[in-house]
PDB file of C-alpha atoms and ligand atoms in Angstrom:
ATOM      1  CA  UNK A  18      25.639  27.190 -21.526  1.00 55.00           C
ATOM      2  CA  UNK A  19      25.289  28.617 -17.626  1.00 62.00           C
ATOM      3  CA  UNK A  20      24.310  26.155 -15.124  1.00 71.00           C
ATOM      4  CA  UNK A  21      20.285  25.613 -14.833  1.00 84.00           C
ATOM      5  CA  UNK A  22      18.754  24.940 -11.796  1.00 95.00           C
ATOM      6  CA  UNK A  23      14.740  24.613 -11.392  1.00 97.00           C
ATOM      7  CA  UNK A  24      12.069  22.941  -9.972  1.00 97.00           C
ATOM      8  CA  UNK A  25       8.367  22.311 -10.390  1.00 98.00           C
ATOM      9  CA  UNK A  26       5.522  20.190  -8.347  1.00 98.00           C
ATOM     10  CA  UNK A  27       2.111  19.570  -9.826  1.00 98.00           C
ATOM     11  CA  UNK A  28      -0.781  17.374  -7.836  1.00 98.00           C
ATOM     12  CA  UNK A  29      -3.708  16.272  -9.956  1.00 98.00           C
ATOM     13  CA  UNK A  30      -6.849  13.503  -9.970  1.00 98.00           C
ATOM     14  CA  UNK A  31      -6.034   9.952 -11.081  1.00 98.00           C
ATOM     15  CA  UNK A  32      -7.948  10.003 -14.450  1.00 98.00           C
ATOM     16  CA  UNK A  33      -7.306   9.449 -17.881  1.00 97.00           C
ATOM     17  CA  UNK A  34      -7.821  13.010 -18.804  1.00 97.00           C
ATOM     18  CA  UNK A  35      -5.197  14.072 -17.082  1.00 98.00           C
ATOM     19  CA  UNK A  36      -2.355  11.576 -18.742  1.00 98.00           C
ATOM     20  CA  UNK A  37      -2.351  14.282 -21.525  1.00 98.00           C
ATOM     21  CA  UNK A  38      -2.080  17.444 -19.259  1.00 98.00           C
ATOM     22  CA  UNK A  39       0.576  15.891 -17.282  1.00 98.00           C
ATOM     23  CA  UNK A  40       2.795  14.776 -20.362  1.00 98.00           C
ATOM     24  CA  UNK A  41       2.259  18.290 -22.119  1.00 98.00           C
ATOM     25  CA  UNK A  42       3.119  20.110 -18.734  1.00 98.00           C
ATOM     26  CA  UNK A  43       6.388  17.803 -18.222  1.00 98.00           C
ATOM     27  CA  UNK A  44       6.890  18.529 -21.628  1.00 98.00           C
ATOM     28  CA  UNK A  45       7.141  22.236 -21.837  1.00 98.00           C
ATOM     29  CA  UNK A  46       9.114  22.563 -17.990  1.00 98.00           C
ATOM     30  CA  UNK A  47      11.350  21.186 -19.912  1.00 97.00           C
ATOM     31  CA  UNK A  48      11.454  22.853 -23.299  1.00 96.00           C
ATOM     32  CA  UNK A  49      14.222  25.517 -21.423  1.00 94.00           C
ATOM     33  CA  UNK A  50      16.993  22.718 -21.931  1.00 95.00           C
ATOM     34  CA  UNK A  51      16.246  22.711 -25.716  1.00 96.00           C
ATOM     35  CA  UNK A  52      15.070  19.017 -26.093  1.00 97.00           C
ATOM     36  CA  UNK A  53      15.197  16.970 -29.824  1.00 97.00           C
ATOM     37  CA  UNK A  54      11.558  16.016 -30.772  1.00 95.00           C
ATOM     38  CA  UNK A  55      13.089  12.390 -30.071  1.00 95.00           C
ATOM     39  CA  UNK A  56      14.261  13.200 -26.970  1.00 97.00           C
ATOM     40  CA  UNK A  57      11.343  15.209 -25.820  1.00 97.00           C
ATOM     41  CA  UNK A  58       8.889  12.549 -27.242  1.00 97.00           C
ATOM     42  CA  UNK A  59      10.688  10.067 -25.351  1.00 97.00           C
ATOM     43  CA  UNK A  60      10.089  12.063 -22.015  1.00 98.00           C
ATOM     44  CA  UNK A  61       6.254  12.827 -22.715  1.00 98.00           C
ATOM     45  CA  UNK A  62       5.730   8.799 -23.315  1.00 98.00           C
ATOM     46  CA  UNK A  63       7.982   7.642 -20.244  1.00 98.00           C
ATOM     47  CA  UNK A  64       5.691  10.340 -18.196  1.00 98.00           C
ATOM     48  CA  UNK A  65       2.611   8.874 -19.995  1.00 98.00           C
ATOM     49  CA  UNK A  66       3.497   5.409 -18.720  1.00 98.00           C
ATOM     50  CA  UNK A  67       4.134   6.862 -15.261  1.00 98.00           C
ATOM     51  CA  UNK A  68       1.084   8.265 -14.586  1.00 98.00           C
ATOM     52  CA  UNK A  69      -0.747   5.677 -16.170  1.00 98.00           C
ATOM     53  CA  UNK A  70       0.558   2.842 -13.999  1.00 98.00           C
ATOM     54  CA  UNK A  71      -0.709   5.035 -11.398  1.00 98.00           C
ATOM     55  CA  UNK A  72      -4.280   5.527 -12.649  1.00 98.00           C
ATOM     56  CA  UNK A  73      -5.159   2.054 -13.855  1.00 98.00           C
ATOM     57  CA  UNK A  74      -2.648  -0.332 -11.141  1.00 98.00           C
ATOM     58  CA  UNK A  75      -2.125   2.520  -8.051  1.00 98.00           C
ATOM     59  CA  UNK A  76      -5.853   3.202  -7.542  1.00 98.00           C
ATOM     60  CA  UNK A  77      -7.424   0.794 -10.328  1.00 97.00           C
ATOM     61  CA  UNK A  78      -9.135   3.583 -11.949  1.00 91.00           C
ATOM     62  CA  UNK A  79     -11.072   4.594  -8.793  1.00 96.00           C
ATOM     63  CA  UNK A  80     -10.469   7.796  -6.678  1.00 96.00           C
ATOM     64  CA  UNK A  81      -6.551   9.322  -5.980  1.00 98.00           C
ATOM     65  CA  UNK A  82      -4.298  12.062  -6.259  1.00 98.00           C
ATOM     66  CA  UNK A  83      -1.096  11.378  -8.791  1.00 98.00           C
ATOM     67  CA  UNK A  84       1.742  13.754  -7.489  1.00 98.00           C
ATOM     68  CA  UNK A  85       4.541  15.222 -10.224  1.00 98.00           C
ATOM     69  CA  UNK A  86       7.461  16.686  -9.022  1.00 98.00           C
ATOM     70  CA  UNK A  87      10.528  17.484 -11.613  1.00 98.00           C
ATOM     71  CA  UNK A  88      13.667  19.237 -11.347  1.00 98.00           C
ATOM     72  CA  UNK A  89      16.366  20.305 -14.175  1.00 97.00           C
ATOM     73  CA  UNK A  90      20.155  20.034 -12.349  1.00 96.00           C
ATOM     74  CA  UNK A  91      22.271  21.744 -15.507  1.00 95.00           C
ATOM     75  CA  UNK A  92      21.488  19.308 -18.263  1.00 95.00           C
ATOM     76  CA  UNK A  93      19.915  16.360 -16.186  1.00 97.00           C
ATOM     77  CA  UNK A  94      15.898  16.597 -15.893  1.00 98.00           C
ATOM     78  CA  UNK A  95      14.952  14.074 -13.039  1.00 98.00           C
ATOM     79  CA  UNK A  96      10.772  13.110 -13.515  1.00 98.00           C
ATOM     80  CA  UNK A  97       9.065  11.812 -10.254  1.00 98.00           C
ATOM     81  CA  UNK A  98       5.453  10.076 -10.069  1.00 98.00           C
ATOM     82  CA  UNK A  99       3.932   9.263  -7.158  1.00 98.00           C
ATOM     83  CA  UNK A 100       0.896   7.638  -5.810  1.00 98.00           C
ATOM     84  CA  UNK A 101      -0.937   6.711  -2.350  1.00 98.00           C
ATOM     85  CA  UNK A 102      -2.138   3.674  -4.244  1.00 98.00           C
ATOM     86  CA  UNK A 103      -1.891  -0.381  -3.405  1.00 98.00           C
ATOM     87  CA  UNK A 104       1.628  -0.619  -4.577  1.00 98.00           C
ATOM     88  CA  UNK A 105       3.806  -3.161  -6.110  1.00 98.00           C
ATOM     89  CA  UNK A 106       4.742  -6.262  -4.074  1.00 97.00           C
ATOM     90  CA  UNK A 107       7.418  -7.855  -6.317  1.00 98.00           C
ATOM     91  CA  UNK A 108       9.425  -4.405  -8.352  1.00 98.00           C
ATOM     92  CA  UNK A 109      11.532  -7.164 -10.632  1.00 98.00           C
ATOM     93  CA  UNK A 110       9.139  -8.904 -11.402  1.00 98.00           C
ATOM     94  CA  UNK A 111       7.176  -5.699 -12.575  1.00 98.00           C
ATOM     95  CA  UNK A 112       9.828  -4.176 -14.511  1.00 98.00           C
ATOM     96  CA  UNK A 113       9.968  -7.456 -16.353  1.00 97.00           C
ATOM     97  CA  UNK A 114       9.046  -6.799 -20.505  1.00 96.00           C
ATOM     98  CA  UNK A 115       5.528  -7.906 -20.671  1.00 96.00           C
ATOM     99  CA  UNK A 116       4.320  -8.764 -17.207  1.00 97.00           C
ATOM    100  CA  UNK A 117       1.395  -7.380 -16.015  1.00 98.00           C
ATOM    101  CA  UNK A 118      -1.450  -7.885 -13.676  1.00 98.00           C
ATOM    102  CA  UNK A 119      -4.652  -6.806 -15.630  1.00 97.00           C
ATOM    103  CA  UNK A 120      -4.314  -8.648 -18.976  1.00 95.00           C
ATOM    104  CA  UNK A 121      -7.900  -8.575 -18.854  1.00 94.00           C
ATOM    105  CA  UNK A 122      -7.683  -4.767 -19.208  1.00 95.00           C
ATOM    106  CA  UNK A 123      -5.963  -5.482 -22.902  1.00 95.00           C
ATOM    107  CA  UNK A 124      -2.579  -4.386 -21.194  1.00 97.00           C
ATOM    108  CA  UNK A 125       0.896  -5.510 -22.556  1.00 95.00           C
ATOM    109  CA  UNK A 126       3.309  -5.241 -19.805  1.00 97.00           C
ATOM    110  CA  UNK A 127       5.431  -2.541 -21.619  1.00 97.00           C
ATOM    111  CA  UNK A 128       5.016   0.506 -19.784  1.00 98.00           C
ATOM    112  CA  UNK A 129       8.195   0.044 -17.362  1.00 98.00           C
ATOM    113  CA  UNK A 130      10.171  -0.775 -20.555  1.00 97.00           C
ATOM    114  CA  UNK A 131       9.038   2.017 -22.487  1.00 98.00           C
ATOM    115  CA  UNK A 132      10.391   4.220 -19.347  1.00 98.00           C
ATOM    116  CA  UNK A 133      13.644   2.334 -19.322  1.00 98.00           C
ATOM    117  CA  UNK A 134      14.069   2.691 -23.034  1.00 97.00           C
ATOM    118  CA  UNK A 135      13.814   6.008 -23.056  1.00 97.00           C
ATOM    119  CA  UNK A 136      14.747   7.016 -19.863  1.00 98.00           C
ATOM    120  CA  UNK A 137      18.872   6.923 -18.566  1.00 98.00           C
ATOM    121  CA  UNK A 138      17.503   5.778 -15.470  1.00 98.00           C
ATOM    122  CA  UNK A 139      14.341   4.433 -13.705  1.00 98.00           C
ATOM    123  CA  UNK A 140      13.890   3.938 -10.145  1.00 98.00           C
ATOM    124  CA  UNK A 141      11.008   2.138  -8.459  1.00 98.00           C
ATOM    125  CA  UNK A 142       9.743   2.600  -4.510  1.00 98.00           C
ATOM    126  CA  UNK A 143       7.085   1.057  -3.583  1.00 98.00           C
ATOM    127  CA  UNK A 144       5.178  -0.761  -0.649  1.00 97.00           C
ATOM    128  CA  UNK A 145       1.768  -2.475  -0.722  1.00 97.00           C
ATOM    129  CA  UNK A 146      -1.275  -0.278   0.191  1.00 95.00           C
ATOM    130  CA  UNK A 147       1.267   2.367   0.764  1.00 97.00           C
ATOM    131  CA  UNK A 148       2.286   3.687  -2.920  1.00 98.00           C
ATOM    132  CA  UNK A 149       4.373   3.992  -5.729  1.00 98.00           C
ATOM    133  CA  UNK A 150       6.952   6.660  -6.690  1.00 98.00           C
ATOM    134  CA  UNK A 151       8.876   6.221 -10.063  1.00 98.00           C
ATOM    135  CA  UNK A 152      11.813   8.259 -10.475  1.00 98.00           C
ATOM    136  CA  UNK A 153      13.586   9.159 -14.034  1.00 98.00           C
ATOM    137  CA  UNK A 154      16.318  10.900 -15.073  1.00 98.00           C
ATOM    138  CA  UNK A 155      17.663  11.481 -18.269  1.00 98.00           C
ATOM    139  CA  UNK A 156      20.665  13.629 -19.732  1.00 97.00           C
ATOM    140  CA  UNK A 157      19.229  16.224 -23.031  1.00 97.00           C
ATOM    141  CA  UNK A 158      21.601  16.669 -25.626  1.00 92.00           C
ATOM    142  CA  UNK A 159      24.409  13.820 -24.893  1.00 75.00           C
ATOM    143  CA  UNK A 160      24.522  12.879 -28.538  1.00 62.00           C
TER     144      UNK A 160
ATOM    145  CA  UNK B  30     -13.863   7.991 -34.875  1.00 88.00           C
ATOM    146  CA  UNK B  31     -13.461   8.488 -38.298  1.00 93.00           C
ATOM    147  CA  UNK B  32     -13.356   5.021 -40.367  1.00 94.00           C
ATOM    148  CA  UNK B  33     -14.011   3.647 -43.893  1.00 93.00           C
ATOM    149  CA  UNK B  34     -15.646   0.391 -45.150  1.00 94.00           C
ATOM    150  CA  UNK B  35     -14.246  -0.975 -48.309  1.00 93.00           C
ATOM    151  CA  UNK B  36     -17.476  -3.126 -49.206  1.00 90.00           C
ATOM    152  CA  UNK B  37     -15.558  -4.712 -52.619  1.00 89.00           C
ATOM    153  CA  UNK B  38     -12.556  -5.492 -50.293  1.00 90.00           C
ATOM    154  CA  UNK B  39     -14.141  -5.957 -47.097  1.00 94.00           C
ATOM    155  CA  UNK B  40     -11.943  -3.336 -46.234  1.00 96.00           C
ATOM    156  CA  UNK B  41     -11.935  -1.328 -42.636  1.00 96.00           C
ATOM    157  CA  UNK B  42     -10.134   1.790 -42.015  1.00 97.00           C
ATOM    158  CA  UNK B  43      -9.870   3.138 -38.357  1.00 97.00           C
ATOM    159  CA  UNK B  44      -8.317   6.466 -38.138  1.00 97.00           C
ATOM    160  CA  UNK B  45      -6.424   6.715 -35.115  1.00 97.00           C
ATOM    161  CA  UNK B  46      -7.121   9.799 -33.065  1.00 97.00           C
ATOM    162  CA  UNK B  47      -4.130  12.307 -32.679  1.00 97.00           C
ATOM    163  CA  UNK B  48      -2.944  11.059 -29.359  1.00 97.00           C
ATOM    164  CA  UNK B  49      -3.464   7.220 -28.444  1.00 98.00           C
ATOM    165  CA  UNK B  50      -2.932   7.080 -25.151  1.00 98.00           C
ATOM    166  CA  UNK B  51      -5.263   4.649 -21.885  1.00 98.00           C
ATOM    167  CA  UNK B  52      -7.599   8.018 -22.407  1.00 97.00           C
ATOM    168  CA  UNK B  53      -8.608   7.747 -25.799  1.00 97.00           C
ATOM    169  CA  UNK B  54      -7.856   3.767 -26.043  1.00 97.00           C
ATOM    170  CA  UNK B  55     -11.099   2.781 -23.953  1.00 94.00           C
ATOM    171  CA  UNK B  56     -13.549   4.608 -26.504  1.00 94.00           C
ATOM    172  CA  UNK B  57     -11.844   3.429 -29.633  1.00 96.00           C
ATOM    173  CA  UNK B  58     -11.945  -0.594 -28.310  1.00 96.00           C
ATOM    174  CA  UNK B  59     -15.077   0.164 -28.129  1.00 95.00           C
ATOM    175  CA  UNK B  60     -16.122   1.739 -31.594  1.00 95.00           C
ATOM    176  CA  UNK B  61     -13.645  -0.709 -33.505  1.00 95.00           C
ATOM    177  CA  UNK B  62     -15.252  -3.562 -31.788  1.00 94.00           C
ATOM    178  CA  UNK B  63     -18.834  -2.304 -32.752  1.00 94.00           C
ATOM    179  CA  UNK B  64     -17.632  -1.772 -36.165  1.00 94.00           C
ATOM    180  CA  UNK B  65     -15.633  -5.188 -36.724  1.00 93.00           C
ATOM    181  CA  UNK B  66     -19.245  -7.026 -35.716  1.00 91.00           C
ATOM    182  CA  UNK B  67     -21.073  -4.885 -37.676  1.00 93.00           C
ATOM    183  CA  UNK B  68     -18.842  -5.135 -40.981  1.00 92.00           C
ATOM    184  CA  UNK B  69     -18.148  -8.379 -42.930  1.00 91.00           C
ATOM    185  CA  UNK B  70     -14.439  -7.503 -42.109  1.00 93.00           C
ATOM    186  CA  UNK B  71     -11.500  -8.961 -44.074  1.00 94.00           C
ATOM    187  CA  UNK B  72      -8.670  -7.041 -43.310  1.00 95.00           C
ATOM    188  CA  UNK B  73      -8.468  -4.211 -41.402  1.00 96.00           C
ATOM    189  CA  UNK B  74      -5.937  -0.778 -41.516  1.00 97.00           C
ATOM    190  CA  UNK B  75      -5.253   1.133 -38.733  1.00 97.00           C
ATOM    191  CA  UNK B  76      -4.502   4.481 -40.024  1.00 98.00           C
ATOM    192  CA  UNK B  77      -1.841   6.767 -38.180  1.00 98.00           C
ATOM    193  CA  UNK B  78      -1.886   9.697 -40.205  1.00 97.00           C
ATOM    194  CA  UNK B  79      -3.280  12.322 -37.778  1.00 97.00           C
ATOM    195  CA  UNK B  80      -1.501  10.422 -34.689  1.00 97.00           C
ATOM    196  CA  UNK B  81       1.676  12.017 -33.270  1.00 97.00           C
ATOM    197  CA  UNK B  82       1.506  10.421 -29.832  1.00 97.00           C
ATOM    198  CA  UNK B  83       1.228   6.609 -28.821  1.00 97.00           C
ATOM    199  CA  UNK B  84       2.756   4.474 -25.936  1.00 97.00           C
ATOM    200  CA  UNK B  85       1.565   1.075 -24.363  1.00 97.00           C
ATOM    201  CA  UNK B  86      -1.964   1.589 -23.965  1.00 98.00           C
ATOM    202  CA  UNK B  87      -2.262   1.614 -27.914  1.00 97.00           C
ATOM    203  CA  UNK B  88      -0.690  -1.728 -27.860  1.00 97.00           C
ATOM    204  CA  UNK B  89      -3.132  -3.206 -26.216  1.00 96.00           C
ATOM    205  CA  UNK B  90      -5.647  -1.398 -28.658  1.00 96.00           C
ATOM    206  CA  UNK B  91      -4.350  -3.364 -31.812  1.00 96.00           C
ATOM    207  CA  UNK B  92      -3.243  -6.093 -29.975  1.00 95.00           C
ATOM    208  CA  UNK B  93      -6.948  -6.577 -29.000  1.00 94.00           C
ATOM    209  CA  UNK B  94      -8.297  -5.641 -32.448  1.00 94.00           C
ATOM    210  CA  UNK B  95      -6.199  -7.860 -34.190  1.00 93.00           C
ATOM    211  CA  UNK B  96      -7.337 -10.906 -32.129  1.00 90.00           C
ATOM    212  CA  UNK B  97     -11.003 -10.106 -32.684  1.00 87.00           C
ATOM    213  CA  UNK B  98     -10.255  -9.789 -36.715  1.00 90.00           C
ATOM    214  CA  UNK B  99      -7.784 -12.589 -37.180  1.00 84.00           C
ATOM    215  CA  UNK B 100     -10.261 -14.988 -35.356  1.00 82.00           C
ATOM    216  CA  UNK B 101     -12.397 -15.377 -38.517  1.00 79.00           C
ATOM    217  CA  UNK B 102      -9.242 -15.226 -40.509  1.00 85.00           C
ATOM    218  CA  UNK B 103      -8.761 -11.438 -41.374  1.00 89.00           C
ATOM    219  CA  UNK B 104      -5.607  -9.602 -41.980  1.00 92.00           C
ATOM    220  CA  UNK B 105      -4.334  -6.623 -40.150  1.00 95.00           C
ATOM    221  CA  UNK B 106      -2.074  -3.641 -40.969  1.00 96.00           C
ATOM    222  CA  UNK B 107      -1.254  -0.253 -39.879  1.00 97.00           C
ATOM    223  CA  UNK B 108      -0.435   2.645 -42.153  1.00 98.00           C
ATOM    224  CA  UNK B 109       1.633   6.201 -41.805  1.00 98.00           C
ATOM    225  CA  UNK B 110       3.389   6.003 -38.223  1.00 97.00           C
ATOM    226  CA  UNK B 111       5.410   8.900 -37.888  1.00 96.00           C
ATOM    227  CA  UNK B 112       8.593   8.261 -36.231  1.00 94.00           C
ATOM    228  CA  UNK B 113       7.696   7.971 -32.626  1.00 95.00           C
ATOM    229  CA  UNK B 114       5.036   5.466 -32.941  1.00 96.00           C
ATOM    230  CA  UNK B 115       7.493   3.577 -35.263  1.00 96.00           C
ATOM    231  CA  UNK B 116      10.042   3.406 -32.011  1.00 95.00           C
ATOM    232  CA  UNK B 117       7.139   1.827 -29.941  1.00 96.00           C
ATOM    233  CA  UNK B 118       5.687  -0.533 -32.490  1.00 97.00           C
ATOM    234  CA  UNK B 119       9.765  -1.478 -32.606  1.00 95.00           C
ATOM    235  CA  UNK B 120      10.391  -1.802 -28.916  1.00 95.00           C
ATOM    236  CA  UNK B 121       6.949  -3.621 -28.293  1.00 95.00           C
ATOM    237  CA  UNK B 122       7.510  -6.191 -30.772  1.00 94.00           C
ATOM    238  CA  UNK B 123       4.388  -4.770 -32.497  1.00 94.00           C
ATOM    239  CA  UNK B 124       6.271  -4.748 -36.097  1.00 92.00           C
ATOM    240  CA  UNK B 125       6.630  -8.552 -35.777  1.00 92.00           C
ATOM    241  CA  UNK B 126       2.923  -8.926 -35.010  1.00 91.00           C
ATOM    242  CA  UNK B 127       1.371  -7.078 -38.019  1.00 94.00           C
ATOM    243  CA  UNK B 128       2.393  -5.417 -41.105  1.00 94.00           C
ATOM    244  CA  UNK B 129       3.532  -2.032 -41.509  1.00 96.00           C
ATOM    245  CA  UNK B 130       3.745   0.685 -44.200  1.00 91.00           C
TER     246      UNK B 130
HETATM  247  N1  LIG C 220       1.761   2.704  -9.837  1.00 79.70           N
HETATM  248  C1  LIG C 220       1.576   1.386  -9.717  1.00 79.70           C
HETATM  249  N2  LIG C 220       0.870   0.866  -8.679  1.00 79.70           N
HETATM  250  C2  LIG C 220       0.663  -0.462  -8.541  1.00 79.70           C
HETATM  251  N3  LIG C 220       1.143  -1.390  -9.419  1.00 79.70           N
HETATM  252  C3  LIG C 220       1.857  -0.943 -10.478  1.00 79.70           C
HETATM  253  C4  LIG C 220       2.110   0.444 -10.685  1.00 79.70           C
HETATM  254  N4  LIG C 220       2.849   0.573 -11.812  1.00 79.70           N
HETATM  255  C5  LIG C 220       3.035  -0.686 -12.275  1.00 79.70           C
HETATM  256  N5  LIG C 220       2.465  -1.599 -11.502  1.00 79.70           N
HETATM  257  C6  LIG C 220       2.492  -3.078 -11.675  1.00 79.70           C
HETATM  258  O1  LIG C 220       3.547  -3.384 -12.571  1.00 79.70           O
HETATM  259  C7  LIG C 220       3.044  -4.119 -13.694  1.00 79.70           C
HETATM  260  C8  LIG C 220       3.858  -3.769 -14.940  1.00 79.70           C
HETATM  261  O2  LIG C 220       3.667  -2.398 -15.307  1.00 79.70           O
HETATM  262  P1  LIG C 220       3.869  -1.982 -16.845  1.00 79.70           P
HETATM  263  O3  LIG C 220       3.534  -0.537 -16.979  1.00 79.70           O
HETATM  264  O4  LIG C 220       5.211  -2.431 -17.289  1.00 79.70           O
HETATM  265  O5  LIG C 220       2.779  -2.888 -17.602  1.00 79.70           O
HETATM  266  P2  LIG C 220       1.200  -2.723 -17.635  1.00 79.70           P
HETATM  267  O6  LIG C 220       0.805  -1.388 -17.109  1.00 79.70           O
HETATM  268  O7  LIG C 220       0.596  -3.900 -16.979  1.00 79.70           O
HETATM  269  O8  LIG C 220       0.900  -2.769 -19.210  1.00 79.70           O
HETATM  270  P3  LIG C 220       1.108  -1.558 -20.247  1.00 79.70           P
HETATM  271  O9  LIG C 220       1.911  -0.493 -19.555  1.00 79.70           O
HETATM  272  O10 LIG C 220       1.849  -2.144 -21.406  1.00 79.70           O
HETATM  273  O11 LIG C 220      -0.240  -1.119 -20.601  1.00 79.70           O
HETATM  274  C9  LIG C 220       1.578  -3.762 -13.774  1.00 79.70           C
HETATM  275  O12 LIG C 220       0.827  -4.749 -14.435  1.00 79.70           O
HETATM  276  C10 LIG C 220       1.221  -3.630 -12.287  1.00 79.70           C
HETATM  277  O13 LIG C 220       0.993  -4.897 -11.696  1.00 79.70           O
HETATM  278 MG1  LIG C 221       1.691   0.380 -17.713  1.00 79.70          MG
END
């Protein structure tokens, strides 16, 4: 297969409608590389997760921007989702299986494990009242 | 949301819309909760048919639900998860929580 290069940046409001869009438009950017259903379901929920982290912790459901920017490098599709939100101040402890910070919100702590288990990789930046960016990257069609 | 009530049984039946994601998991807390006060409710079946898409936020749907039933001693199962939602009910812990079919 030749070598694919391509790139795509998408800006949107912080709420819930938009989890959908943003998981269908991930979604078909990356349809070129020929994606499972597994592997392209496992994309659409890391990107769920993502953006919903963003929405609910970055700007606790009030007003924001949630910024997408993804890139295909030959078989490699690299996810990243940013916000201007209040940030993380302890990134282990976050990534940790079931921690989270608004239980009262019915939430389980298993969005950052949902992105690890389906992502290769998952890389967290963040700085309080400054904002979040999560960056993924997974290989289609290792198996 | 579609649902069912089982009188005989004191049966409920929540159909899951197609995608459960934070979006459509605020109004169906909502209905479900209205529903499990309104109905003498005994067990209660989340039905995944129509769903294709789930991740965390639906967790925290049945997690909820199953609190609010269980708490006057009804039983809770979920029905018809198509393979993805099977993967999340696995990786959450989920299939240890409730039954599955
Ligand atoms: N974009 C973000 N901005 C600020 N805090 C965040 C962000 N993303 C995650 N966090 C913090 O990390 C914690 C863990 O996130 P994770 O997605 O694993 O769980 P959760 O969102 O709390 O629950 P779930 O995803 O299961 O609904 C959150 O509770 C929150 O404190
Ligand atoms: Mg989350």
């Amino acid at each position: 297969m030749e070598h694919l290069k391509n790139e795509m940046k998408m800006e949107f409001l912080a709420i819930s409608t938009n989890e959908g869009f943003a998981r269908v438009a991930v979604g078909a950017f990356v349809a070129e590389l020929n994606p499972t259903v597994d592997e392209l379901a496992d994309i659409k929920t890391a990107v769920s997760e993502a953006v919903t982290n963003c929405i609910i912790h970055g700007y606790e459901q009030k007003e924001g921007s949630v910024w997408i920017q993804c890139s295909i490098q030959g078989r490699q599709v690299e996810i990243s989702v940013t916000d201007t939100g209040k940030g993380i101040r302890d990134i282990e402890k976050a990534r940790e299986p079931l921690f989270t910070t608004k239980p009262e919100l019915e939430r389980s702590g298993m969005g950052f494990a949902f992105m690890e288990a389906f992502m290769d990789e998952v890389e967290v930046v963040s700085e309080p009242w400054k904002g979040t960016c999560v960056t993924m990257r997974k290989t289609i069609g290792e198996a | 949301m579609e649902y069912k009530f089982e009188k005989d049984y004191g049966c409920l039946m929540l159909k899951m819309p197609r995608e459960l994601d934070h979006h459509a998991a605020e109004y169906i807390k909502e209905e479900a909760d209205s529903l499990i006060l309104q109905y003498p409710v005994r067990s209660l079946v989340f039905d995944f048919s129509d769903t294709q898409f789930m991740d965390s936020s639906g967790i925290g749907v049945i997690i909820g639900r199953c609190k609010n039933v269980r708490f006057s001693g009804g039983y809770v199962k979920a029905v018809n998860l198509n393979e993805q939602i099977q993967r999340v009910f696995q990786l959450s812990g989920l299939m240890k929580i409730i039954d599955v079919e």
